């Protein structure tokens, strides 16, 4: 009678001794749990609308004040949750957190007419 080597028995019974499971490529996976009877998943939650912030329009700059969105502002005032950091001749610097935005005066003004006075 032929004896089976001990190392062969240990190799064959190793996973059973260690309580390990071997991967079975033919085993079917569990189906995901569905919330409805027909097997369809519920729709994702709707996104809420982000409130629209009106654009910041600089209309005029005069005497260290800027006419922004229909009102006059100085350095340090707040416009649309932004702080007026500085006012130059042609643009205004607005600071929000670490972001600094430079907004120039609106498009060039058109001259409507020139009249000479006597």
Coordinates of N, CA and C in Angstrom, one line a residue:
X1 N 0.8 -1.2 0.0 CA 0.0 0.0 0.0 C 0.9 1.2 0.0
X2 N 0.5 2.2 -0.8 CA 1.3 3.4 -1.0 C 0.8 4.5 0.0
X3 N 1.7 5.2 0.6 CA 1.4 6.3 1.6 C 1.3 7.6 0.9
X4 N 0.4 8.4 1.3 CA 0.3 9.8 0.7 C 1.2 10.7 1.6
X5 N 2.0 11.5 0.9 CA 2.9 12.3 1.7 C 2.1 13.4 2.5
X6 N 2.7 13.7 3.6 CA 2.0 14.6 4.5 C 1.8 16.0 3.9
X7 N 2.8 16.5 3.2 CA 2.8 17.8 2.6 C 1.6 17.9 1.6
X8 N 1.3 16.8 0.9 CA 0.2 16.8 -0.1 C -1.1 16.9 0.7
X9 N -1.3 16.2 1.8 CA -2.5 16.3 2.6 C -2.7 17.7 3.2
X10 N -1.6 18.4 3.6 CA -1.7 19.7 4.1 C -2.0 20.7 3.0
X11 N -1.5 20.5 1.8 CA -1.8 21.4 0.7 C -3.3 21.3 0.4
X12 N -3.8 20.1 0.3 CA -5.2 19.9 -0.1 C -6.2 20.3 1.0
X13 N -5.8 20.1 2.2 CA -6.7 20.5 3.3 C -6.4 21.8 3.9
X14 N -5.5 22.6 3.4 CA -5.1 23.9 4.0 C -6.2 24.9 4.1
X15 N -7.0 25.1 3.0 CA -8.1 26.1 3.2 C -9.1 25.6 4.2
X16 N -9.3 24.3 4.3 CA -10.3 23.9 5.3 C -9.8 24.1 6.7
X17 N -8.5 23.9 6.9 CA -7.9 24.1 8.2 C -7.9 25.6 8.6
X18 N -7.8 26.5 7.7 CA -7.7 27.9 8.0 C -9.1 28.6 7.9
X19 N -10.1 27.8 7.6 CA -11.5 28.3 7.4 C -11.5 29.4 6.4
X20 N -10.8 29.3 5.3 CA -10.8 30.2 4.2 C -11.7 29.7 3.1
X21 N -12.3 30.7 2.4 CA -13.1 30.3 1.3 C -12.4 30.6 0.0
X22 N -12.6 29.7 -0.9 CA -12.0 29.8 -2.2 C -13.0 30.6 -3.1
X23 N -12.5 31.3 -4.1 CA -13.3 32.0 -5.0 C -13.9 31.1 -6.0
X24 N -15.2 31.2 -6.2 CA -15.9 30.4 -7.1 C -16.4 31.3 -8.2
X25 N -15.8 31.3 -9.4 CA -16.2 32.2 -10.5 C -17.6 31.9 -11.0
X26 N -18.2 30.7 -10.8 CA -19.5 30.4 -11.3 C -20.6 30.7 -10.3
X27 N -20.3 31.1 -9.1 CA -21.3 31.4 -8.1 C -22.0 32.7 -8.5
X28 N -23.4 32.7 -8.4 CA -24.1 33.9 -8.7 C -24.1 34.9 -7.6
X29 N -24.0 36.2 -8.0 CA -24.0 37.3 -7.0 C -25.3 37.6 -6.5
X30 N -25.4 38.2 -5.3 CA -26.7 38.5 -4.7 C -27.3 39.7 -5.5
X31 N -28.6 39.8 -5.7 CA -29.2 40.9 -6.4 C -29.4 42.0 -5.4
X32 N -29.3 43.3 -5.9 CA -29.5 44.4 -5.0 C -30.9 44.5 -4.5
X33 N -31.0 45.0 -3.3 CA -32.4 45.1 -2.8 C -33.1 46.3 -3.4
X34 N -34.3 46.0 -3.9 CA -35.1 47.1 -4.5 C -36.2 47.6 -3.5
X35 N -36.5 48.9 -3.7 CA -37.4 49.5 -2.8 C -38.9 49.3 -3.3
X36 N -39.1 49.0 -4.5 CA -40.4 48.9 -5.1 C -40.7 47.4 -5.5
X37 N -42.0 47.2 -5.8 CA -42.4 45.9 -6.2 C -41.9 45.5 -7.6
X38 N -41.8 46.4 -8.5 CA -41.4 46.1 -9.9 C -39.9 46.0 -10.1
X39 N -39.1 46.2 -9.0 CA -37.7 45.9 -9.1 C -36.9 47.2 -9.5
X40 N -37.6 48.3 -9.7 CA -36.9 49.5 -10.1 C -36.4 50.3 -8.8
X41 N -35.3 50.9 -8.9 CA -34.8 51.7 -7.8 C -35.5 53.0 -7.8
X42 N -35.7 53.7 -6.6 CA -36.3 55.0 -6.6 C -35.4 56.0 -7.3
X43 N -36.0 57.1 -7.8 CA -35.3 58.1 -8.5 C -34.4 58.9 -7.5
X44 N -33.3 59.5 -7.9 CA -32.4 60.2 -7.0 C -33.2 61.5 -6.6
X45 N -32.8 62.1 -5.5 CA -33.4 63.3 -5.0 C -33.2 64.4 -5.9
X46 N -34.2 65.3 -6.0 CA -34.1 66.5 -6.9 C -33.1 67.5 -6.4
X47 N -32.4 68.1 -7.3 CA -31.4 69.2 -6.9 C -32.2 70.5 -6.6
X48 N -31.8 71.2 -5.6 CA -32.4 72.5 -5.4 C -31.8 73.5 -6.3
X49 N -32.5 74.5 -6.7 CA -32.0 75.6 -7.5 C -31.1 76.5 -6.8
X50 N -30.0 76.9 -7.4 CA -29.1 77.8 -6.8 C -29.6 79.2 -7.0
X51 N -29.7 80.0 -6.0 CA -30.2 81.4 -6.2 C -29.3 82.2 -7.2
X52 N -29.9 82.9 -8.1 CA -29.1 83.6 -9.1 C -28.6 84.9 -8.5
X53 N -27.3 85.2 -8.6 CA -26.8 86.5 -8.1 C -26.7 87.4 -9.3
X54 N -27.3 88.6 -9.1 CA -27.3 89.6 -10.2 C -25.8 90.0 -10.6
X55 N -25.5 90.2 -11.8 CA -24.2 90.6 -12.2 C -23.8 92.0 -11.6
X56 N -22.6 92.1 -11.3 CA -22.1 93.4 -10.7 C -21.7 94.3 -11.8
X57 N -22.3 95.5 -11.9 CA -22.1 96.4 -13.0 C -21.6 97.7 -12.4
X58 N -20.4 98.1 -12.8 CA -19.8 99.4 -12.4 C -20.1 100.4 -13.4
X59 N -20.9 101.4 -13.1 CA -21.4 102.4 -14.1 C -20.5 103.6 -14.1
X60 N -20.1 104.1 -12.9 CA -19.3 105.3 -12.8 C -18.3 105.3 -11.6
X61 N -17.2 106.1 -11.7 CA -16.3 106.2 -10.6 C -16.0 107.7 -10.5
X62 N -16.2 108.2 -9.2 CA -16.0 109.7 -9.0 C -15.7 109.9 -7.6
X63 N -14.7 110.7 -7.3 CA -14.3 111.1 -5.9 C -14.2 110.0 -5.0
X64 N -13.4 109.0 -5.4 CA -13.2 107.7 -4.5 C -14.4 107.0 -4.2
X65 N -15.4 107.1 -5.0 CA -16.7 106.4 -4.9 C -17.0 105.7 -6.2
X66 N -17.7 104.6 -6.1 CA -18.0 103.9 -7.4 C -19.6 103.6 -7.4
X67 N -20.2 103.8 -8.5 CA -21.6 103.6 -8.7 C -21.8 102.2 -9.2
X68 N -22.2 101.3 -8.3 CA -22.3 99.9 -8.6 C -23.7 99.4 -8.4
X69 N -24.3 98.8 -9.5 CA -25.6 98.3 -9.4 C -26.6 99.3 -8.9
X70 N -26.5 100.6 -9.3 CA -27.5 101.6 -9.0 C -27.3 102.3 -7.6
X71 N -26.1 102.1 -7.0 CA -25.9 102.8 -5.7 C -24.4 103.1 -5.6
X72 N -24.1 104.2 -4.8 CA -22.7 104.6 -4.6 C -22.1 103.8 -3.4
X73 N -20.8 103.4 -3.6 CA -20.1 102.6 -2.6 C -18.7 103.2 -2.5
X74 N -18.1 103.1 -1.2 CA -16.7 103.5 -0.9 C -15.9 102.2 -0.6
X75 N -14.6 102.4 -0.4 CA -13.8 101.3 0.0 C -14.2 100.8 1.3
X76 N -14.4 99.5 1.5 CA -14.8 98.9 2.7 C -16.3 98.5 2.7
X77 N -17.1 99.1 1.8 CA -18.5 98.7 1.8 C -18.7 97.3 1.1
X78 N -19.9 96.7 1.3 CA -20.1 95.4 0.8 C -21.2 95.5 -0.3
X79 N -20.9 94.8 -1.4 CA -21.8 94.7 -2.6 C -22.0 93.2 -2.9
X80 N -23.2 92.7 -2.9 CA -23.4 91.3 -3.3 C -22.5 90.3 -2.6
X81 N -22.3 90.5 -1.3 CA -21.5 89.7 -0.4 C -20.0 89.8 -0.8
X82 N -19.6 90.9 -1.4 CA -18.2 91.2 -1.7 C -17.8 92.5 -1.1
X83 N -16.6 92.6 -0.7 CA -16.1 93.9 -0.1 C -15.4 94.7 -1.2
X84 N -15.7 96.0 -1.2 CA -15.0 96.9 -2.1 C -13.6 97.1 -1.6
X85 N -12.6 96.5 -2.3 CA -11.2 96.6 -1.8 C -10.5 97.8 -2.1
X86 N -10.6 98.3 -3.4 CA -10.0 99.5 -3.8 C -10.8 100.1 -5.0
X87 N -10.6 101.4 -5.3 CA -11.3 102.0 -6.4 C -10.2 102.8 -7.1
X88 N -10.0 102.5 -8.4 CA -9.1 103.2 -9.3 C -9.8 104.0 -10.3
X89 N -9.1 104.6 -11.2 CA -9.7 105.5 -12.2 C -10.7 104.8 -13.1
X90 N -10.4 103.5 -13.6 CA -11.2 102.8 -14.5 C -11.7 101.5 -14.1
X91 N -11.4 101.1 -12.8 CA -11.9 99.8 -12.4 C -12.0 99.8 -10.9
X92 N -12.8 98.8 -10.4 CA -13.0 98.6 -8.9 C -12.6 97.2 -8.6
X93 N -11.9 97.1 -7.4 CA -11.5 95.7 -7.0 C -12.5 95.2 -5.9
X94 N -13.1 94.1 -6.1 CA -14.0 93.5 -5.2 C -13.4 92.2 -4.6
X95 N -13.4 92.1 -3.3 CA -12.8 90.9 -2.6 C -13.9 90.1 -2.0
X96 N -13.8 88.8 -2.2 CA -14.7 87.8 -1.6 C -13.9 86.6 -1.1
X97 N -13.6 86.6 0.2 CA -12.7 85.6 0.7 C -11.3 85.9 0.3
X98 N -10.7 84.9 -0.4 CA -9.3 85.1 -1.0 C -9.4 85.5 -2.5
X99 N -10.6 85.6 -3.0 CA -10.7 86.0 -4.5 C -10.8 87.5 -4.6
X100 N -10.0 88.0 -5.5 CA -10.1 89.5 -5.8 C -10.5 89.6 -7.3
X101 N -11.6 90.3 -7.5 CA -12.2 90.5 -8.8 C -12.0 92.0 -9.2
X102 N -11.5 92.2 -10.4 CA -11.4 93.6 -10.9 C -12.5 93.8 -11.9
X103 N -13.3 94.8 -11.7 CA -14.4 95.1 -12.6 C -14.3 96.5 -13.2
X104 N -14.2 96.5 -14.5 CA -14.0 97.9 -15.1 C -15.3 98.6 -15.3
X105 N -15.2 99.9 -15.6 CA -16.4 100.7 -15.8 C -17.0 100.2 -17.1
X106 N -18.4 100.2 -17.2 CA -19.1 99.7 -18.3 C -18.6 100.2 -19.6
X107 N -19.1 99.7 -20.7 CA -18.7 100.0 -22.0 C -18.6 101.5 -22.2
X108 N -17.8 102.0 -23.2 CA -17.6 103.4 -23.3 C -18.9 104.2 -23.6
X109 N -19.0 105.4 -23.1 CA -20.2 106.2 -23.2 C -20.2 106.7 -24.6
X110 N -21.4 106.7 -25.2 CA -21.5 107.3 -26.5 C -21.9 108.8 -26.3
X111 N -21.3 109.6 -27.1 CA -21.6 111.1 -27.0 C -22.9 111.3 -27.8
X112 N -23.9 111.8 -27.1 CA -25.2 112.0 -27.8 C -25.2 113.2 -28.7
X113 N -24.5 114.2 -28.3 CA -24.5 115.4 -29.1 C -23.7 116.5 -28.4
X114 N -23.1 117.4 -29.2 CA -22.4 118.6 -28.6 C -23.0 119.8 -29.2
X115 N -23.3 120.7 -28.2 CA -23.9 122.0 -28.6 C -23.0 123.1 -28.2
X116 N -22.7 124.0 -29.1 CA -21.9 125.2 -28.8 C -22.9 126.3 -28.2
X117 N -22.5 126.9 -27.1 CA -23.3 128.0 -26.6 C -22.7 129.3 -27.0
X118 N -23.5 130.3 -27.2 CA -23.0 131.6 -27.6 C -22.4 132.4 -26.5

